[in-house]
PDB file of C-alpha atoms in Angstrom:
ATOM      1  CA  MET I   1     -11.219  11.434 -47.289  1.00 71.00           C
ATOM      2  CA  MET I   2     -10.692  11.559 -43.533  1.00 69.00           C
ATOM      3  CA  GLN I   3     -10.376  15.338 -43.514  1.00 70.00           C
ATOM      4  CA  THR I   4     -13.605  15.686 -45.515  1.00 73.00           C
ATOM      5  CA  SER I   5     -15.406  13.293 -43.185  1.00 73.00           C
ATOM      6  CA  LEU I   6     -14.284  15.218 -40.096  1.00 73.00           C
ATOM      7  CA  GLN I   7     -15.461  18.478 -41.645  1.00 73.00           C
ATOM      8  CA  GLY I   8     -18.872  16.874 -42.006  1.00 74.00           C
ATOM      9  CA  LEU I   9     -19.114  16.633 -38.202  1.00 77.00           C
ATOM     10  CA  ALA I  10     -19.328  20.423 -37.814  1.00 79.00           C
ATOM     11  CA  GLY I  11     -21.997  21.497 -35.353  1.00 78.00           C
ATOM     12  CA  LEU I  12     -22.254  18.150 -33.573  1.00 83.00           C
ATOM     13  CA  GLN I  13     -21.859  17.542 -29.843  1.00 87.00           C
ATOM     14  CA  VAL I  14     -20.253  14.196 -28.946  1.00 88.00           C
ATOM     15  CA  SER I  15     -18.995  12.591 -25.743  1.00 93.00           C
ATOM     16  CA  ARG I  16     -16.086  10.712 -27.394  1.00 93.00           C
ATOM     17  CA  LEU I  17     -14.566  10.834 -30.869  1.00 88.00           C
ATOM     18  CA  ILE I  18     -11.978   8.255 -31.979  1.00 89.00           C
ATOM     19  CA  VAL I  19      -9.932   8.916 -35.121  1.00 84.00           C
ATOM     20  CA  GLY I  20      -7.533   6.352 -36.607  1.00 79.00           C
ATOM     21  CA  GLU I  21      -7.168   2.578 -36.700  1.00 74.00           C
ATOM     22  CA  PHE I  22      -7.526  -0.041 -33.971  1.00 67.00           C
ATOM     23  CA  ARG I  23      -4.929  -2.489 -35.304  1.00 60.00           C
ATOM     24  CA  ASP I  24      -1.226  -1.711 -35.560  1.00 53.00           C
ATOM     25  CA  SER I  25      -1.016  -3.570 -38.872  1.00 50.00           C
ATOM     26  CA  ASP I  26      -3.484  -1.063 -40.304  1.00 49.00           C
ATOM     27  CA  LYS I  27      -1.633   1.938 -38.882  1.00 49.00           C
ATOM     28  CA  LEU I  28      -2.262   4.957 -41.109  1.00 49.00           C
ATOM     29  CA  GLN I  29       0.742   6.165 -43.070  1.00 52.00           C
ATOM     30  CA  ASP I  30       1.025   9.735 -41.813  1.00 55.00           C
ATOM     31  CA  PHE I  31      -0.678  12.673 -40.181  1.00 56.00           C
ATOM     32  CA  GLU I  32      -0.847  15.705 -42.432  1.00 59.00           C
ATOM     33  CA  ARG I  33      -0.986  19.310 -41.331  1.00 61.00           C
ATOM     34  CA  GLY I  34      -4.552  20.564 -40.925  1.00 64.00           C
ATOM     35  CA  LEU I  35      -6.140  17.108 -40.843  1.00 71.00           C
ATOM     36  CA  LEU I  36      -8.235  17.968 -37.767  1.00 75.00           C
ATOM     37  CA  THR I  37      -9.350  21.460 -38.815  1.00 75.00           C
ATOM     38  CA  GLY I  38     -12.917  20.203 -39.251  1.00 72.00           C
ATOM     39  CA  LEU I  39     -13.091  19.528 -35.520  1.00 81.00           C
ATOM     40  CA  CYS I  40     -12.962  23.213 -34.595  1.00 81.00           C
ATOM     41  CA  GLN I  41     -16.758  23.270 -34.924  1.00 83.00           C
ATOM     42  CA  VAL I  42     -17.357  20.060 -32.945  1.00 85.00           C
ATOM     43  CA  GLN I  43     -18.006  20.015 -29.199  1.00 88.00           C
ATOM     44  CA  MET I  44     -16.298  17.023 -27.580  1.00 90.00           C
ATOM     45  CA  GLU I  45     -15.633  15.753 -24.087  1.00 94.00           C
ATOM     46  CA  GLU I  46     -12.983  13.200 -25.121  1.00 95.00           C
ATOM     47  CA  PHE I  47     -10.811  12.873 -28.236  1.00 91.00           C
ATOM     48  CA  VAL I  48      -8.741   9.787 -29.105  1.00 93.00           C
ATOM     49  CA  LEU I  49      -6.153   9.722 -31.897  1.00 88.00           C
ATOM     50  CA  ILE I  50      -4.826   6.229 -32.549  1.00 88.00           C
ATOM     51  CA  CYS I  51      -2.338   4.509 -34.881  1.00 79.00           C
ATOM     52  CA  PHE I  52      -0.524   7.026 -37.095  1.00 73.00           C
ATOM     53  CA  ARG I  53       3.012   6.243 -38.241  1.00 65.00           C
ATOM     54  CA  GLU I  54       4.513   9.635 -39.001  1.00 62.00           C
ATOM     55  CA  PHE I  55       3.700  13.294 -38.387  1.00 59.00           C
ATOM     56  CA  GLU I  56       4.417  16.012 -40.912  1.00 58.00           C
ATOM     57  CA  ASP I  57       6.873  18.491 -39.284  1.00 54.00           C
ATOM     58  CA  ASP I  58       5.839  16.956 -35.936  1.00 51.00           C
ATOM     59  CA  THR I  59       2.501  18.667 -36.709  1.00 51.00           C
ATOM     60  CA  ASP I  60       2.237  22.063 -35.045  1.00 55.00           C
ATOM     61  CA  THR I  61      -1.488  21.878 -35.770  1.00 66.00           C
ATOM     62  CA  LEU I  62      -2.355  18.787 -33.713  1.00 74.00           C
ATOM     63  CA  PHE I  63      -3.940  20.700 -30.815  1.00 82.00           C
ATOM     64  CA  ASN I  64      -5.385  23.588 -32.826  1.00 80.00           C
ATOM     65  CA  CYS I  65      -8.946  22.275 -32.759  1.00 80.00           C
ATOM     66  CA  ILE I  66      -8.836  19.987 -29.733  1.00 83.00           C
ATOM     67  CA  GLY I  67      -7.432  22.444 -27.195  1.00 80.00           C
ATOM     68  CA  ASN I  68     -10.875  22.855 -25.628  1.00 84.00           C
ATOM     69  CA  VAL I  69     -11.475  19.114 -25.182  1.00 92.00           C
ATOM     70  CA  SER I  70     -11.415  17.958 -21.561  1.00 95.00           C
ATOM     71  CA  THR I  71      -9.731  14.579 -22.210  1.00 96.00           C
ATOM     72  CA  VAL I  72      -7.198  13.855 -24.997  1.00 94.00           C
ATOM     73  CA  ARG I  73      -5.664  10.422 -25.610  1.00 95.00           C
ATOM     74  CA  LEU I  74      -2.820   9.909 -28.105  1.00 92.00           C
ATOM     75  CA  VAL I  75      -2.250   6.185 -28.617  1.00 92.00           C
ATOM     76  CA  ASN I  76       0.304   4.267 -30.700  1.00 89.00           C
ATOM     77  CA  LEU I  77       1.562   7.260 -32.648  1.00 85.00           C
ATOM     78  CA  GLY I  78       4.868   8.121 -34.311  1.00 82.00           C
ATOM     79  CA  LEU I  79       4.784  11.411 -32.405  1.00 85.00           C
ATOM     80  CA  GLU I  80       8.289  12.527 -31.393  1.00 87.00           C
ATOM     81  CA  GLU I  81       7.398  15.935 -29.936  1.00 87.00           C
ATOM     82  CA  ILE I  82       4.378  17.668 -28.436  1.00 87.00           C
ATOM     83  CA  SER I  83       3.076  20.191 -30.944  1.00 79.00           C
ATOM     84  CA  GLN I  84       2.241  23.825 -30.266  1.00 82.00           C
ATOM     85  CA  VAL I  85      -0.175  24.236 -27.369  1.00 85.00           C
ATOM     86  CA  PRO I  86      -2.905  26.863 -27.889  1.00 82.00           C
ATOM     87  CA  GLU I  87      -3.353  29.597 -25.301  1.00 83.00           C
ATOM     88  CA  ARG I  88      -6.006  28.972 -22.652  1.00 85.00           C
ATOM     89  CA  SER I  89      -6.144  25.267 -23.394  1.00 90.00           C
ATOM     90  CA  LYS I  90      -8.854  23.486 -21.402  1.00 92.00           C
ATOM     91  CA  VAL I  91      -7.355  19.993 -21.539  1.00 94.00           C
ATOM     92  CA  LYS I  92      -7.631  18.449 -18.070  1.00 97.00           C
ATOM     93  CA  GLN I  93      -6.554  14.871 -18.823  1.00 98.00           C
ATOM     94  CA  LEU I  94      -3.856  13.960 -21.333  1.00 97.00           C
ATOM     95  CA  GLU I  95      -2.579  10.484 -22.156  1.00 97.00           C
ATOM     96  CA  CYS I  96       0.343   9.688 -24.473  1.00 95.00           C
ATOM     97  CA  LYS I  97       0.626   5.919 -24.808  1.00 96.00           C
ATOM     98  CA  LYS I  98       3.078   4.134 -27.112  1.00 93.00           C
ATOM     99  CA  CYS I  99       4.335   7.340 -28.708  1.00 91.00           C
ATOM    100  CA  SER I 100       7.898   8.033 -29.878  1.00 91.00           C
ATOM    101  CA  PHE I 101       9.225  10.521 -27.301  1.00 93.00           C
ATOM    102  CA  GLU I 102      12.913  10.277 -26.379  1.00 95.00           C
ATOM    103  CA  ASP I 103      12.706  12.915 -23.632  1.00 97.00           C
ATOM    104  CA  VAL I 104       9.807  13.752 -21.318  1.00 97.00           C
ATOM    105  CA  PRO I 105       8.361  16.874 -23.054  1.00 95.00           C
ATOM    106  CA  ALA I 106       7.819  18.682 -19.753  1.00 96.00           C
ATOM    107  CA  LEU I 107       8.205  22.239 -21.067  1.00 95.00           C
ATOM    108  CA  LYS I 108       5.518  21.936 -23.731  1.00 93.00           C
ATOM    109  CA  LEU I 109       3.227  19.996 -21.405  1.00 95.00           C
ATOM    110  CA  SER I 110       3.564  22.754 -18.819  1.00 96.00           C
ATOM    111  CA  LEU I 111       1.546  24.980 -21.157  1.00 93.00           C
ATOM    112  CA  PHE I 112      -1.571  22.900 -20.394  1.00 94.00           C
ATOM    113  CA  LYS I 113      -2.392  25.016 -17.347  1.00 95.00           C
ATOM    114  CA  GLU I 114      -5.686  23.228 -16.619  1.00 96.00           C
ATOM    115  CA  LEU I 115      -4.051  19.798 -16.637  1.00 97.00           C
ATOM    116  CA  ARG I 116      -5.044  17.552 -13.723  1.00 98.00           C
ATOM    117  CA  VAL I 117      -4.045  14.091 -14.968  1.00 98.00           C
ATOM    118  CA  LEU I 118      -1.038  13.291 -17.177  1.00 98.00           C
ATOM    119  CA  ARG I 119      -0.115   9.793 -18.344  1.00 98.00           C
ATOM    120  CA  ILE I 120       2.914   9.041 -20.541  1.00 98.00           C
ATOM    121  CA  THR I 121       3.291   5.267 -20.632  1.00 98.00           C
ATOM    122  CA  LYS I 122       4.737   2.401 -22.668  1.00 97.00           C
ATOM    123  CA  ASN I 123       7.095   4.568 -24.727  1.00 96.00           C
ATOM    124  CA  LYS I 124      10.008   2.277 -25.615  1.00 93.00           C
ATOM    125  CA  ARG I 125      12.214   5.182 -26.733  1.00 95.00           C
ATOM    126  CA  LEU I 126      11.596   7.372 -23.686  1.00 97.00           C
ATOM    127  CA  LYS I 127      14.849   7.355 -21.691  1.00 97.00           C
ATOM    128  CA  ASN I 128      15.515  10.954 -20.618  1.00 97.00           C
ATOM    129  CA  PHE I 129      13.917  13.314 -18.101  1.00 97.00           C
ATOM    130  CA  ARG I 130      15.954  16.476 -18.675  1.00 95.00           C
ATOM    131  CA  GLN I 131      13.129  19.037 -18.733  1.00 96.00           C
ATOM    132  CA  ASN I 132      11.132  20.173 -15.708  1.00 96.00           C
ATOM    133  CA  PHE I 133       7.405  20.621 -15.259  1.00 97.00           C
ATOM    134  CA  GLU I 134       6.605  24.190 -14.219  1.00 96.00           C
ATOM    135  CA  GLY I 135       3.520  25.977 -12.951  1.00 95.00           C
ATOM    136  CA  LEU I 136       0.995  23.131 -13.216  1.00 96.00           C
ATOM    137  CA  THR I 137      -0.875  24.156 -10.090  1.00 96.00           C
ATOM    138  CA  ASN I 138      -3.889  21.939 -10.885  1.00 97.00           C
ATOM    139  CA  LEU I 139      -1.888  18.786 -11.589  1.00 98.00           C
ATOM    140  CA  GLU I 140      -2.771  15.898  -9.263  1.00 98.00           C
ATOM    141  CA  VAL I 141      -1.716  12.730 -11.120  1.00 98.00           C
ATOM    142  CA  ILE I 142       1.418  11.898 -13.138  1.00 98.00           C
ATOM    143  CA  ASP I 143       1.910   8.396 -14.509  1.00 98.00           C
ATOM    144  CA  LEU I 144       5.275   7.840 -16.227  1.00 98.00           C
ATOM    145  CA  SER I 145       5.292   4.061 -15.877  1.00 98.00           C
ATOM    146  CA  GLU I 146       6.501   1.407 -18.313  1.00 98.00           C
ATOM    147  CA  ASN I 147       9.017   3.582 -20.118  1.00 98.00           C
ATOM    148  CA  ARG I 148      12.825   3.292 -20.035  1.00 98.00           C
ATOM    149  CA  LEU I 149      13.615   6.365 -17.965  1.00 98.00           C
ATOM    150  CA  THR I 150      17.030   6.866 -16.399  1.00 97.00           C
ATOM    151  CA  PHE I 151      17.604  10.040 -14.387  1.00 96.00           C
ATOM    152  CA  SER I 152      18.971  11.373 -11.103  1.00 94.00           C
ATOM    153  CA  GLY I 153      17.935  14.076  -8.657  1.00 91.00           C
ATOM    154  CA  CYS I 154      14.432  12.699  -8.164  1.00 93.00           C
ATOM    155  CA  CYS I 155      12.013  14.079  -7.415  1.00 92.00           C
ATOM    156  CA  SER I 156      11.747  17.760  -6.489  1.00 93.00           C
ATOM    157  CA  PRO I 157      13.594  19.492  -9.388  1.00 94.00           C
ATOM    158  CA  GLN I 158      11.392  17.848 -12.012  1.00 96.00           C
ATOM    159  CA  PHE I 159       8.189  19.382 -10.595  1.00 95.00           C
ATOM    160  CA  GLN I 160       8.472  23.137 -10.112  1.00 93.00           C
ATOM    161  CA  ASN I 161       5.391  24.788  -8.602  1.00 92.00           C
ATOM    162  CA  CYS I 162       3.182  21.692  -8.797  1.00 94.00           C
ATOM    163  CA  PRO I 163       1.881  21.899  -5.212  1.00 94.00           C
ATOM    164  CA  ASN I 164      -1.187  19.677  -5.662  1.00 96.00           C
ATOM    165  CA  LEU I 165       0.595  16.627  -7.069  1.00 97.00           C
ATOM    166  CA  LYS I 166      -0.686  13.648  -5.090  1.00 98.00           C
ATOM    167  CA  TYR I 167      -0.031  10.597  -7.296  1.00 98.00           C
ATOM    168  CA  LEU I 168       3.346   9.840  -8.897  1.00 98.00           C
ATOM    169  CA  ASN I 169       3.980   6.575 -10.740  1.00 98.00           C
ATOM    170  CA  LEU I 170       7.529   5.903 -11.959  1.00 98.00           C
ATOM    171  CA  SER I 171       7.298   2.118 -11.923  1.00 98.00           C
ATOM    172  CA  PHE I 172       8.746  -0.240 -14.541  1.00 98.00           C
ATOM    173  CA  ASN I 173      11.471   2.145 -15.695  1.00 98.00           C
ATOM    174  CA  SER I 174      15.265   1.709 -15.833  1.00 97.00           C
ATOM    175  CA  ASN I 175      17.293   3.584 -13.189  1.00 97.00           C
ATOM    176  CA  ILE I 176      16.327   6.425 -10.849  1.00 97.00           C
ATOM    177  CA  ARG I 177      18.460   8.053  -8.170  1.00 95.00           C
ATOM    178  CA  LEU I 178      16.539   9.474  -5.202  1.00 93.00           C
ATOM    179  CA  THR I 179      18.269  12.334  -3.381  1.00 88.00           C
ATOM    180  CA  GLY I 180      15.751  12.819  -0.583  1.00 86.00           C
ATOM    181  CA  ASP I 181      14.633  16.159  -1.988  1.00 89.00           C
ATOM    182  CA  PHE I 182      10.843  16.038  -2.232  1.00 92.00           C
ATOM    183  CA  ALA I 183      10.269  19.680  -1.291  1.00 91.00           C
ATOM    184  CA  ASN I 184       8.179  20.468  -4.371  1.00 92.00           C
ATOM    185  CA  VAL I 185       6.074  17.311  -4.040  1.00 93.00           C
ATOM    186  CA  LYS I 186       5.710  17.091  -0.273  1.00 93.00           C
ATOM    187  CA  ASN I 187       1.924  16.639  -0.600  1.00 95.00           C
ATOM    188  CA  LEU I 188       2.303  13.276  -2.353  1.00 97.00           C
ATOM    189  CA  LEU I 189      -0.098  10.586  -1.156  1.00 98.00           C
ATOM    190  CA  TYR I 190       0.871   7.785  -3.564  1.00 98.00           C
ATOM    191  CA  LEU I 191       4.387   6.916  -4.832  1.00 97.00           C
ATOM    192  CA  ASP I 192       4.952   3.838  -7.008  1.00 98.00           C
ATOM    193  CA  LEU I 193       8.550   2.919  -7.899  1.00 97.00           C
ATOM    194  CA  GLN I 194       8.254  -0.853  -8.297  1.00 97.00           C
ATOM    195  CA  HIS I 195      10.440  -2.711 -10.802  1.00 97.00           C
ATOM    196  CA  THR I 196      12.708   0.316 -11.291  1.00 97.00           C
ATOM    197  CA  THR I 197      16.317   0.095 -10.100  1.00 96.00           C
ATOM    198  CA  LEU I 198      16.673   2.696  -7.338  1.00 95.00           C
ATOM    199  CA  PHE I 199      19.756   4.362  -5.906  1.00 92.00           C
ATOM    200  CA  GLY I 200      19.485   6.042  -2.502  1.00 89.00           C
ATOM    201  CA  PRO I 201      16.782   4.225  -0.536  1.00 86.00           C
ATOM    202  CA  GLY I 202      18.168   1.931   2.133  1.00 77.00           C
ATOM    203  CA  SER I 203      21.322   3.939   2.721  1.00 79.00           C
ATOM    204  CA  TYR I 204      19.745   7.061   4.218  1.00 80.00           C
ATOM    205  CA  PRO I 205      16.207   8.399   4.890  1.00 87.00           C
ATOM    206  CA  VAL I 206      15.283   9.687   1.434  1.00 91.00           C
ATOM    207  CA  PHE I 207      11.555   9.742   2.237  1.00 92.00           C
ATOM    208  CA  LEU I 208      11.914  11.994   5.282  1.00 91.00           C
ATOM    209  CA  SER I 209       9.840  14.899   3.911  1.00 92.00           C
ATOM    210  CA  LEU I 210       6.948  12.771   2.614  1.00 95.00           C
ATOM    211  CA  GLN I 211       4.958  12.976   5.822  1.00 94.00           C
ATOM    212  CA  LYS I 212       1.580  12.807   4.046  1.00 96.00           C
ATOM    213  CA  LEU I 213       2.386   9.714   1.954  1.00 97.00           C
ATOM    214  CA  ILE I 214      -0.051   6.838   2.528  1.00 97.00           C
ATOM    215  CA  TYR I 215       1.120   4.378  -0.191  1.00 98.00           C
ATOM    216  CA  LEU I 216       4.699   3.448  -1.133  1.00 97.00           C
ATOM    217  CA  ASP I 217       5.754   0.624  -3.455  1.00 97.00           C
ATOM    218  CA  ILE I 218       9.482  -0.071  -3.821  1.00 95.00           C
ATOM    219  CA  SER I 219       9.105  -3.763  -4.702  1.00 95.00           C
ATOM    220  CA  HIS I 220      11.840  -5.289  -6.876  1.00 96.00           C
ATOM    221  CA  THR I 221      13.934  -2.111  -6.957  1.00 95.00           C
ATOM    222  CA  LYS I 222      17.240  -3.786  -5.940  1.00 93.00           C
ATOM    223  CA  THR I 223      17.109  -1.809  -2.700  1.00 90.00           C
ATOM    224  CA  GLU I 224      19.386  -3.078   0.090  1.00 88.00           C
ATOM    225  CA  VAL I 225      18.216  -1.659   3.405  1.00 85.00           C
ATOM    226  CA  LYS I 226      21.307  -0.790   5.461  1.00 82.00           C
ATOM    227  CA  SER I 227      19.911   2.138   7.475  1.00 81.00           C
ATOM    228  CA  GLN I 228      17.664   1.831  10.521  1.00 83.00           C
ATOM    229  CA  CYS I 229      15.886   4.986   9.400  1.00 85.00           C
ATOM    230  CA  THR I 230      15.060   4.071   5.808  1.00 86.00           C
ATOM    231  CA  PHE I 231      11.379   4.881   6.312  1.00 88.00           C
ATOM    232  CA  CYS I 232      11.698   7.727   8.799  1.00 89.00           C
ATOM    233  CA  GLY I 233       9.300  10.587   8.152  1.00 90.00           C
ATOM    234  CA  LEU I 234       6.553   8.423   6.674  1.00 93.00           C
ATOM    235  CA  ASN I 235       4.176   9.299   9.487  1.00 93.00           C
ATOM    236  CA  SER I 236       0.971   8.735   7.496  1.00 95.00           C
ATOM    237  CA  LEU I 237       1.973   5.565   5.644  1.00 95.00           C
ATOM    238  CA  GLN I 238      -0.737   2.910   5.416  1.00 95.00           C
ATOM    239  CA  VAL I 239       0.615   0.600   2.691  1.00 95.00           C
ATOM    240  CA  LEU I 240       4.262  -0.347   2.156  1.00 93.00           C
ATOM    241  CA  LYS I 241       5.259  -2.856  -0.533  1.00 94.00           C
ATOM    242  CA  MET I 242       8.886  -3.947  -0.777  1.00 91.00           C
ATOM    243  CA  ALA I 243       9.029  -7.532  -2.033  1.00 92.00           C
ATOM    244  CA  GLY I 244      12.201  -8.650  -3.750  1.00 90.00           C
ATOM    245  CA  ASN I 245      14.582  -6.426  -1.741  1.00 85.00           C
ATOM    246  CA  SER I 246      17.043  -7.287   1.042  1.00 81.00           C
ATOM    247  CA  PHE I 247      17.700  -6.175   4.613  1.00 72.00           C
ATOM    248  CA  GLU I 248      21.097  -6.066   6.314  1.00 68.00           C
ATOM    249  CA  GLY I 249      21.276  -7.815   9.687  1.00 58.00           C
ATOM    250  CA  ASN I 250      18.553  -6.697  12.117  1.00 59.00           C
ATOM    251  CA  LYS I 251      17.549  -3.686  10.050  1.00 58.00           C
ATOM    252  CA  LEU I 252      14.174  -5.275   9.239  1.00 58.00           C
ATOM    253  CA  ALA I 253      12.937  -5.126  12.845  1.00 54.00           C
ATOM    254  CA  SER I 254      14.322  -1.653  13.530  1.00 58.00           C
ATOM    255  CA  ASN I 255      12.741  -0.191  10.412  1.00 60.00           C
ATOM    256  CA  PHE I 256       9.368  -1.616  11.256  1.00 59.00           C
ATOM    257  CA  GLN I 257       9.626  -0.209  14.751  1.00 58.00           C
ATOM    258  CA  ASN I 258       9.889   3.222  13.139  1.00 57.00           C
ATOM    259  CA  LEU I 259       6.636   2.401  11.303  1.00 59.00           C
ATOM    260  CA  SER I 260       4.879   1.060  14.386  1.00 50.00           C
ATOM    261  CA  HIS I 261       1.953   3.467  13.830  1.00 54.00           C
TER     262      HIS I 261
END
């Protein structure tokens, strides 16, 4: 019935189309291959798919008819993998909220060459960040907050050739080790790490290369500031949030002297 109804939309031009259910208790049983084929003849600015339990063969057809939509939101889905991405996709904003990823699907997502904003949030099963984003030259915003990510080597290796990335949100995750290598994301303006256990900050100047950063939140990250140069290099910083952490001895005063600008 849903497939027939969607086919009946052929020829229409809509600003937003929402397909699915709004209540989790009414979550549709499964997503069958070819369900969205009727949308190939519909012009849309935003497409929202909400509340499906399971996906047949992780549905290689999900993006077949929505690859030209500017904004795509996938909400509360039993989606374990990103399906095949069509060539020359025009998706600029993609949100995956409450899906079933176990690893950040960076390789598949890197095929969305026009992508500017990516949000993958509130995925309870998302723990790994083993793949790297590559060649997303238009990407400006990545929000990976409220997952259960644990990874090391943050944050340059994960973002290969993403020179325009300005906003990175890794807050409310599990454990992240910062190495001080931000070479691939040196144009960051906003970095949010709050309520994620961090390893690295406080012991040595891991933020040294982020000279354009204007906002940094490391509140409640179990950071113990032992170095006098914890915030060295943050020459443009305007907002620093670090509640819930500790300073050793007189390190508080010396660190703020380095941020006297």
